[in-house]
Amino acid sequence: MYGEYVKNFDKAMDLLDTMLEKCQPFREIIQEIQKKEMCGSLSLQHHMLEPVQRVPRYQLLLKDYVKKLPQDSPDRSDAEKSLEIIFEAANRSNAAIAELEKQQKMWDVYEMLGGEEDIVDPSNELLKEGPILKVSVRSSSTAERHLFLVKEVNDVETPHCFLVSGKQRSLQLQARSQEEMEAWIQAIQESIVLSERKIDTFKAASLGPASPGHHVSQ
């Protein structure tokens, strides 16, 4: 429950802001409620934020409390159990946030590609994204591309597929097994990283040594 609350918090806040801005009756009701003594002169947004902040805060307090408790304290066992529960809740919320961010990245890529590739799926994820140079085999000329490397493509008829996507074209590849697909993905990732390092090294070398009093950063 807590993980779902944290995962949907930003969406709920955006919806609340929209309603407060566009719906005057709703805004007036919220403002009237916020004036009541039970609200402590705090906004609805502030009260909505409290559960998100509470678990991390409790985790820090309990961790410090357990650390300072004597080993033979009768409260130590209950305190340690409480800390485990809080720790698990924090981990679940962090996992929920990470999952939401992963899916948001996939939606961003999907929209950038014009919705042509069916890549949005809970099991899919964006492995790497960034600029890369495409080298022509015939002319040895280079062209800058923006590459998206995703984990898999939703195609039941052709399993063990992965998609290498750019702004202008996409390439779907199929391996003979799941293990082979993962090995190819890892190799492509390593190749991209190596290419980026070479480009950075070339740029740094072309700038020459930094003059006194100046700093050249990559």
Coordinates of N, CA and C in Angstrom, one line a residue, residues 26-217:
F26 N -13.9 23.5 -6.4 CA -12.9 22.6 -5.7 C -11.9 23.4 -4.9
R27 N -11.3 24.4 -5.5 CA -10.3 25.2 -4.9 C -10.9 25.9 -3.6
E28 N -12.1 26.4 -3.7 CA -12.7 27.0 -2.5 C -12.9 26.1 -1.4
I29 N -13.4 24.9 -1.7 CA -13.6 23.8 -0.7 C -12.3 23.5 0.0
I30 N -11.2 23.3 -0.8 CA -9.9 22.9 -0.2 C -9.4 24.1 0.7
Q31 N -9.5 25.3 0.2 CA -9.1 26.4 1.0 C -9.8 26.6 2.3
E32 N -11.1 26.3 2.3 CA -11.9 26.3 3.5 C -11.5 25.3 4.5
I33 N -11.3 24.1 4.0 CA -10.8 23.0 4.9 C -9.5 23.3 5.5
Q34 N -8.6 23.9 4.7 CA -7.2 24.2 5.2 C -7.2 25.2 6.3
K35 N -8.3 26.0 6.4 CA -8.4 27.0 7.4 C -8.7 26.4 8.8
K36 N -9.2 25.2 8.8 CA -9.7 24.6 10.1 C -8.5 24.3 11.0
E37 N -8.7 24.3 12.3 CA -7.7 24.1 13.3 C -7.0 22.7 13.2
M38 N -7.8 21.7 12.8 CA -7.3 20.4 12.7 C -6.2 20.2 11.6
C39 N -6.2 21.2 10.7 CA -5.2 21.1 9.6 C -3.9 21.8 10.0
G40 N -3.9 22.4 11.1 CA -2.6 23.0 11.6 C -2.0 24.1 10.7
S41 N -2.9 24.8 10.0 CA -2.5 25.9 9.0 C -1.6 25.3 7.9
L42 N -1.7 24.0 7.6 CA -0.9 23.4 6.6 C -1.8 23.1 5.3
S43 N -1.1 23.2 4.2 CA -1.9 22.9 2.9 C -2.1 21.4 2.7
L44 N -3.0 21.1 1.8 CA -3.3 19.7 1.5 C -2.1 19.0 0.9
Q45 N -1.3 19.8 0.1 CA -0.1 19.2 -0.5 C 0.9 18.8 0.6
H46 N 1.0 19.6 1.7 CA 1.9 19.3 2.8 C 1.5 18.0 3.5
H47 N 0.2 17.9 3.7 CA -0.3 16.7 4.4 C -0.1 15.4 3.5
M48 N -0.3 15.6 2.2 CA 0.0 14.5 1.2 C 1.4 14.1 1.2
L49 N 2.3 15.0 1.5 CA 3.8 14.8 1.4 C 4.2 14.0 2.7
E50 N 3.5 14.2 3.8 CA 3.9 13.6 5.1 C 4.2 12.1 5.0
P51 N 3.2 11.3 4.5 CA 3.5 9.9 4.4 C 4.7 9.5 3.6
V52 N 5.1 10.3 2.6 CA 6.2 10.0 1.8 C 7.5 10.2 2.6
Q53 N 7.5 11.2 3.4 CA 8.7 11.6 4.2 C 8.8 10.8 5.5
R54 N 7.6 10.2 6.0 CA 7.6 9.6 7.3 C 8.4 8.4 7.4
V55 N 8.3 7.4 6.5 CA 9.0 6.2 6.6 C 10.5 6.4 6.6
P56 N 11.1 7.2 5.7 CA 12.5 7.4 5.8 C 12.9 8.1 7.1
R57 N 12.1 9.0 7.6 CA 12.3 9.6 8.9 C 12.3 8.6 10.0
Y58 N 11.3 7.8 10.0 CA 11.2 6.7 11.1 C 12.4 5.8 11.0
Q59 N 12.8 5.5 9.8 CA 14.0 4.6 9.6 C 15.2 5.2 10.3
L60 N 15.5 6.4 10.0 CA 16.7 7.1 10.6 C 16.6 7.2 12.2
L61 N 15.4 7.5 12.7 CA 15.2 7.6 14.1 C 15.3 6.2 14.8
L62 N 14.7 5.2 14.2 CA 14.8 3.9 14.8 C 16.3 3.3 14.7
K63 N 16.9 3.6 13.6 CA 18.3 3.1 13.5 C 19.2 3.8 14.5
D64 N 19.0 5.0 14.8 CA 19.8 5.7 15.8 C 19.4 5.2 17.2
Y65 N 18.1 4.9 17.4 CA 17.6 4.4 18.7 C 18.2 3.1 19.0
V66 N 18.2 2.1 18.0 CA 18.7 0.8 18.2 C 20.2 0.9 18.5
K67 N 20.9 1.7 17.8 CA 22.3 1.9 18.0 C 22.7 2.3 19.4
K68 N 21.9 3.1 20.0 CA 22.2 3.6 21.4 C 21.6 2.7 22.5
L69 N 20.7 1.7 22.1 CA 20.2 0.9 23.1 C 21.2 -0.1 23.7
P70 N 21.3 -0.4 25.0 CA 22.2 -1.4 25.5 C 21.8 -2.8 25.0
Q71 N 22.7 -3.6 24.9 CA 22.5 -5.0 24.3 C 21.5 -5.8 25.2
D72 N 21.5 -5.5 26.5 CA 20.6 -6.2 27.4 C 19.2 -5.5 27.6
S73 N 19.0 -4.5 26.8 CA 17.7 -3.7 27.0 C 16.5 -4.6 26.7
P74 N 15.5 -4.6 27.5 CA 14.2 -5.3 27.2 C 13.5 -4.8 25.9
D75 N 13.8 -3.6 25.5 CA 13.2 -3.0 24.3 C 13.9 -3.3 23.0
R76 N 15.1 -3.9 23.1 CA 15.9 -4.1 21.9 C 15.3 -5.0 20.9
S77 N 14.7 -6.1 21.3 CA 14.1 -7.1 20.4 C 13.0 -6.4 19.6
D78 N 12.1 -5.7 20.2 CA 11.0 -5.1 19.5 C 11.5 -3.9 18.6
A79 N 12.5 -3.2 19.1 CA 13.1 -2.1 18.3 C 13.7 -2.6 17.0
E80 N 14.4 -3.7 17.1 CA 15.1 -4.3 15.9 C 14.0 -4.8 14.9
K81 N 12.9 -5.5 15.5 CA 11.9 -5.9 14.6 C 11.2 -4.8 13.9
S82 N 11.0 -3.7 14.6 CA 10.4 -2.5 14.0 C 11.2 -1.9 12.9
L83 N 12.5 -1.9 13.2 CA 13.5 -1.4 12.2 C 13.5 -2.2 10.9
E84 N 13.3 -3.5 11.1 CA 13.3 -4.4 9.9 C 12.0 -4.1 9.1
I85 N 10.9 -3.9 9.8 CA 9.6 -3.6 9.1 C 9.7 -2.3 8.3
I86 N 10.3 -1.3 9.0 CA 10.5 0.0 8.3 C 11.4 -0.1 7.1
F87 N 12.5 -0.8 7.3 CA 13.5 -1.0 6.3 C 12.9 -1.7 5.0
E88 N 12.0 -2.7 5.3 CA 11.3 -3.4 4.1 C 10.4 -2.4 3.4
A89 N 9.7 -1.6 4.2 CA 8.7 -0.6 3.6 C 9.5 0.4 2.8
A90 N 10.6 0.8 3.2 CA 11.4 1.8 2.5 C 11.9 1.2 1.2
N91 N 12.4 -0.1 1.3 CA 12.9 -0.8 0.1 C 11.7 -1.0 -1.0
R92 N 10.5 -1.3 -0.5 CA 9.4 -1.5 -1.4 C 9.1 -0.2 -2.1
S93 N 9.1 0.9 -1.3 CA 8.8 2.2 -1.9 C 9.8 2.6 -2.9
N94 N 11.1 2.4 -2.6 CA 12.2 2.7 -3.5 C 12.1 1.9 -4.8
A95 N 11.7 0.6 -4.7 CA 11.5 -0.3 -5.8 C 10.3 0.2 -6.7
A96 N 9.3 0.7 -6.0 CA 8.1 1.2 -6.8 C 8.5 2.4 -7.6
I97 N 9.2 3.3 -6.9 CA 9.7 4.5 -7.6 C 10.6 4.2 -8.8
A98 N 11.5 3.3 -8.6 CA 12.4 2.9 -9.7 C 11.7 2.3 -10.8
E99 N 10.6 1.5 -10.5 CA 9.8 0.8 -11.6 C 9.1 1.9 -12.4
L100 N 8.5 2.9 -11.6 CA 7.8 4.0 -12.3 C 8.7 4.8 -13.2
E101 N 9.9 5.1 -12.7 CA 10.9 5.8 -13.5 C 11.3 5.1 -14.8
K102 N 11.5 3.7 -14.6 CA 11.8 2.9 -15.7 C 10.8 2.9 -16.8
Q103 N 9.5 2.8 -16.4 CA 8.4 2.8 -17.4 C 8.2 4.2 -18.0
Q104 N 8.5 5.3 -17.2 CA 8.4 6.6 -17.8 C 9.5 6.8 -18.9
K105 N 10.7 6.3 -18.7 CA 11.7 6.4 -19.7 C 11.3 5.7 -21.0
M106 N 10.7 4.5 -20.8 CA 10.2 3.8 -22.0 C 9.2 4.5 -22.7
W107 N 8.3 5.2 -22.0 CA 7.2 6.0 -22.7 C 7.9 7.2 -23.4
D108 N 8.9 7.8 -22.8 CA 9.6 8.9 -23.5 C 10.2 8.5 -24.8
V109 N 10.9 7.3 -24.8 CA 11.5 6.8 -26.0 C 10.4 6.4 -27.0
Y110 N 9.3 5.8 -26.6 CA 8.2 5.4 -27.4 C 7.7 6.7 -28.2
E111 N 7.5 7.8 -27.4 CA 7.0 9.0 -28.1 C 8.0 9.6 -29.0
M112 N 9.3 9.6 -28.6 CA 10.4 10.1 -29.5 C 10.5 9.4 -30.8
L113 N 10.1 8.1 -30.8 CA 10.2 7.3 -32.0 C 8.9 7.3 -32.8
G114 N 8.0 8.2 -32.3 CA 6.7 8.4 -33.1 C 5.7 7.3 -32.8
G115 N 5.9 6.5 -31.8 CA 4.9 5.4 -31.5 C 5.0 4.3 -32.5
E116 N 6.1 4.1 -33.2 CA 6.1 3.1 -34.3 C 6.6 1.8 -33.7
E117 N 7.3 1.7 -32.6 CA 7.8 0.5 -32.1 C 7.1 0.2 -30.8
D118 N 6.6 -1.1 -30.7 CA 5.9 -1.5 -29.5 C 6.9 -1.9 -28.4
I119 N 7.4 -1.0 -27.7 CA 8.5 -1.3 -26.7 C 8.1 -1.1 -25.3
V120 N 6.9 -0.5 -25.0 CA 6.4 -0.2 -23.7 C 5.8 -1.5 -23.1
D121 N 6.5 -2.0 -22.1 CA 6.0 -3.2 -21.4 C 6.7 -3.3 -20.0
P122 N 6.0 -3.8 -19.0 CA 6.5 -3.8 -17.6 C 7.9 -4.6 -17.6
S123 N 8.1 -5.6 -18.4 CA 9.3 -6.3 -18.4 C 10.4 -5.7 -19.2
N124 N 10.1 -4.6 -19.9 CA 11.1 -4.0 -20.8 C 11.8 -2.8 -20.1
E125 N 12.9 -2.5 -20.5 CA 13.6 -1.3 -19.9 C 14.6 -0.7 -20.9
L126 N 14.9 0.5 -20.7 CA 15.9 1.2 -21.5 C 17.3 1.0 -20.9
L127 N 18.1 0.3 -21.6 CA 19.4 -0.1 -21.1 C 20.5 1.0 -21.2
K128 N 20.4 1.7 -22.3 CA 21.3 2.8 -22.6 C 20.8 3.7 -23.6
E129 N 21.2 5.0 -23.5 CA 20.7 6.0 -24.5 C 21.8 7.1 -24.6
G130 N 22.0 7.5 -25.9 CA 23.0 8.6 -26.1 C 23.4 8.7 -27.5
P131 N 24.2 9.8 -27.8 CA 24.7 10.0 -29.2 C 25.8 9.0 -29.6
I132 N 25.8 8.7 -30.8 CA 26.8 7.7 -31.3 C 27.0 8.0 -32.8
L133 N 28.2 7.7 -33.3 CA 28.5 8.0 -34.7 C 28.3 6.7 -35.6
K134 N 27.5 6.8 -36.7 CA 27.4 5.7 -37.6 C 28.4 5.8 -38.7
V135 N 29.2 4.8 -38.9 CA 30.3 4.8 -39.8 C 29.8 4.1 -41.1
S136 N 30.0 4.7 -42.3 CA 29.6 4.1 -43.5 C 30.7 3.2 -44.0
V137 N 30.4 1.9 -44.3 CA 31.4 1.0 -44.7 C 32.0 1.3 -46.1
R138 N 31.2 1.9 -47.0 CA 31.6 2.2 -48.3 C 32.5 3.4 -48.4
S139 N 32.0 4.5 -47.7 CA 32.8 5.8 -47.9 C 33.6 6.2 -46.6
S140 N 33.4 5.4 -45.5 CA 34.1 5.7 -44.3 C 33.7 7.0 -43.7
S141 N 32.6 7.6 -44.2 CA 32.1 8.8 -43.6 C 31.3 8.5 -42.4
T142 N 31.1 9.5 -41.5 CA 30.4 9.3 -40.3 C 29.1 10.2 -40.2
A143 N 28.1 9.7 -39.5 CA 26.9 10.5 -39.3 C 26.5 10.3 -37.9
E144 N 26.1 11.4 -37.2 CA 25.7 11.4 -35.8 C 24.3 10.8 -35.7
R145 N 24.1 9.9 -34.8 CA 22.8 9.3 -34.5 C 22.6 9.3 -33.0
H146 N 21.3 9.2 -32.6 CA 21.0 9.1 -31.2 C 20.5 7.7 -31.0
L147 N 21.2 6.9 -30.2 CA 20.9 5.5 -30.1 C 20.1 5.1 -28.8
F148 N 19.1 4.3 -28.9 CA 18.3 3.8 -27.8 C 18.5 2.3 -27.8
L149 N 19.0 1.8 -26.7 CA 19.2 0.3 -26.5 C 18.2 -0.2 -25.5
V150 N 17.2 -1.0 -26.0 CA 16.2 -1.5 -25.1 C 16.4 -3.0 -24.9
K151 N 15.8 -3.5 -23.8 CA 16.1 -4.9 -23.4 C 15.5 -5.9 -24.3
E152 N 14.2 -5.7 -24.7 CA 13.5 -6.6 -25.6 C 12.4 -6.0 -26.4
V153 N 11.9 -6.7 -27.4 CA 10.8 -6.3 -28.2 C 9.7 -7.2 -28.0
N154 N 8.5 -6.7 -27.9 CA 7.3 -7.5 -27.7 C 6.8 -8.2 -29.0
D155 N 7.3 -9.4 -29.2 CA 7.0 -10.2 -30.4 C 7.0 -11.6 -30.0
V156 N 5.8 -12.2 -29.8 CA 5.7 -13.6 -29.3 C 6.2 -14.6 -30.4
E157 N 6.0 -14.2 -31.7 CA 6.4 -15.1 -32.8 C 7.9 -15.2 -33.0
T158 N 8.6 -14.1 -32.6 CA 10.0 -14.1 -32.7 C 10.7 -13.8 -31.4
P159 N 10.9 -14.9 -30.6 CA 11.4 -14.7 -29.2 C 12.9 -14.3 -29.3
H160 N 13.4 -13.9 -28.1 CA 14.8 -13.6 -27.9 C 15.2 -12.4 -28.8
C161 N 14.3 -11.5 -29.0 CA 14.6 -10.3 -29.8 C 15.0 -9.1 -29.0
F162 N 15.8 -8.2 -29.5 CA 16.1 -6.9 -28.9 C 16.1 -5.9 -30.0
L163 N 15.9 -4.6 -29.6 CA 15.7 -3.6 -30.6 C 16.8 -2.5 -30.3
V164 N 17.5 -2.2 -31.4 CA 18.5 -1.0 -31.4 C 17.8 0.1 -32.1
S165 N 17.4 1.2 -31.5 CA 16.6 2.2 -32.1 C 17.4 3.5 -32.2
G166 N 17.2 4.2 -33.3 CA 17.7 5.6 -33.5 C 16.5 6.5 -33.9
K167 N 16.8 7.7 -34.0 CA 15.7 8.7 -34.4 C 15.3 8.4 -35.8
Q168 N 16.1 8.0 -36.7 CA 15.8 7.8 -38.1 C 15.4 6.4 -38.5
R169 N 16.0 5.4 -37.8 CA 15.6 4.0 -38.1 C 15.9 3.1 -36.9
S170 N 15.2 1.9 -36.9 CA 15.4 1.0 -35.8 C 15.8 -0.4 -36.4
L171 N 16.5 -1.1 -35.6 CA 17.0 -2.4 -36.1 C 16.6 -3.5 -35.1
Q172 N 15.8 -4.4 -35.5 CA 15.4 -5.5 -34.6 C 16.3 -6.8 -34.9
L173 N 16.8 -7.3 -33.8 CA 17.7 -8.4 -33.9 C 17.2 -9.6 -33.1
Q174 N 17.4 -10.8 -33.6 CA 17.0 -12.0 -32.9 C 18.1 -13.0 -32.7
A175 N 18.2 -13.4 -31.4 CA 19.3 -14.3 -31.0 C 18.7 -15.7 -31.0
R176 N 19.5 -16.7 -30.8 CA 19.1 -18.1 -30.8 C 18.6 -18.5 -29.4
S177 N 18.9 -17.8 -28.4 CA 18.5 -18.1 -27.0 C 18.5 -16.8 -26.2
Q178 N 17.9 -16.9 -25.0 CA 17.9 -15.8 -24.0 C 19.3 -15.4 -23.6
E179 N 20.1 -16.4 -23.4 CA 21.5 -16.2 -22.9 C 22.3 -15.5 -24.0
E180 N 22.1 -15.9 -25.3 CA 22.8 -15.3 -26.4 C 22.3 -13.9 -26.6
M181 N 21.0 -13.6 -26.4 CA 20.5 -12.3 -26.5 C 21.1 -11.3 -25.5
E182 N 21.2 -11.8 -24.3 CA 21.8 -11.0 -23.2 C 23.3 -10.7 -23.4
A183 N 24.0 -11.7 -24.0 CA 25.4 -11.6 -24.3 C 25.6 -10.5 -25.4
W184 N 24.7 -10.5 -26.4 CA 24.8 -9.5 -27.5 C 24.5 -8.1 -26.9
I185 N 23.5 -8.0 -26.1 CA 23.2 -6.7 -25.5 C 24.3 -6.2 -24.7
Q186 N 25.0 -7.0 -23.9 CA 26.1 -6.6 -23.1 C 27.2 -6.2 -24.0
A187 N 27.5 -6.9 -25.1 CA 28.6 -6.6 -26.0 C 28.3 -5.2 -26.7
I188 N 27.0 -5.0 -27.1 CA 26.7 -3.7 -27.7 C 26.9 -2.5 -26.7
Q189 N 26.4 -2.8 -25.5 CA 26.6 -1.7 -24.4 C 28.1 -1.4 -24.3
E190 N 28.9 -2.4 -24.2 CA 30.3 -2.2 -24.0 C 30.9 -1.5 -25.2
S191 N 30.5 -1.8 -26.4 CA 31.0 -1.2 -27.6 C 30.6 0.3 -27.6
I192 N 29.4 0.6 -27.1 CA 28.9 2.0 -27.1 C 29.8 2.8 -26.1
V193 N 30.0 2.2 -24.9 CA 30.8 2.9 -23.9 C 32.2 3.1 -24.4
L194 N 32.8 2.1 -25.1 CA 34.2 2.3 -25.6 C 34.2 3.4 -26.7
S195 N 33.2 3.4 -27.5 CA 33.1 4.4 -28.6 C 33.0 5.8 -28.0
E196 N 32.2 6.0 -26.9 CA 32.1 7.3 -26.2 C 33.4 7.7 -25.6
R197 N 34.1 6.8 -25.0 CA 35.4 7.1 -24.4 C 36.4 7.6 -25.5
K198 N 36.4 6.9 -26.7 CA 37.3 7.3 -27.7 C 37.0 8.7 -28.2
I199 N 35.7 9.0 -28.4 CA 35.2 10.3 -28.8 C 35.7 11.4 -27.8
D200 N 35.5 11.1 -26.5 CA 35.9 12.0 -25.5 C 37.4 12.3 -25.5
T201 N 38.2 11.2 -25.7 CA 39.6 11.3 -25.7 C 40.1 12.1 -26.9
F202 N 39.4 11.9 -28.1 CA 39.7 12.6 -29.3 C 39.4 14.1 -29.1
K203 N 38.3 14.4 -28.5 CA 37.9 15.8 -28.2 C 38.9 16.5 -27.3
A204 N 39.3 15.8 -26.3 CA 40.3 16.3 -25.3 C 41.6 16.6 -26.0
A205 N 42.0 15.6 -26.8 CA 43.3 15.8 -27.5 C 43.3 16.9 -28.5
S206 N 42.2 17.1 -29.2 CA 42.1 18.2 -30.2 C 42.1 19.6 -29.6
L207 N 41.7 19.7 -28.3 CA 41.7 20.9 -27.6 C 43.2 21.3 -27.2
G208 N 44.0 20.3 -27.1 CA 45.4 20.6 -26.7 C 45.5 20.8 -25.2
P209 N 46.7 21.0 -24.7 CA 46.9 21.2 -23.2 C 46.3 22.5 -22.8
A210 N 45.7 22.4 -21.6 CA 45.0 23.6 -21.0 C 46.1 24.7 -20.7
S211 N 45.7 25.9 -21.0 CA 46.6 27.1 -20.7 C 46.5 27.4 -19.3
P212 N 47.6 28.0 -18.7 CA 47.6 28.4 -17.3 C 46.4 29.2 -16.9
G213 N 45.8 28.8 -15.8 CA 44.6 29.5 -15.3 C 43.3 29.1 -15.9
H214 N 43.4 28.1 -16.8 CA 42.2 27.6 -17.4 C 42.0 26.1 -17.2
H215 N 40.8 25.7 -17.1 CA 40.6 24.3 -16.8 C 39.7 23.7 -17.9
V216 N 40.2 22.6 -18.5 CA 39.4 22.0 -19.6 C 38.8 20.7 -19.1
S217 N 37.5 20.6 -19.1 CA 36.7 19.5 -18.6 C 36.1 18.7 -19.7

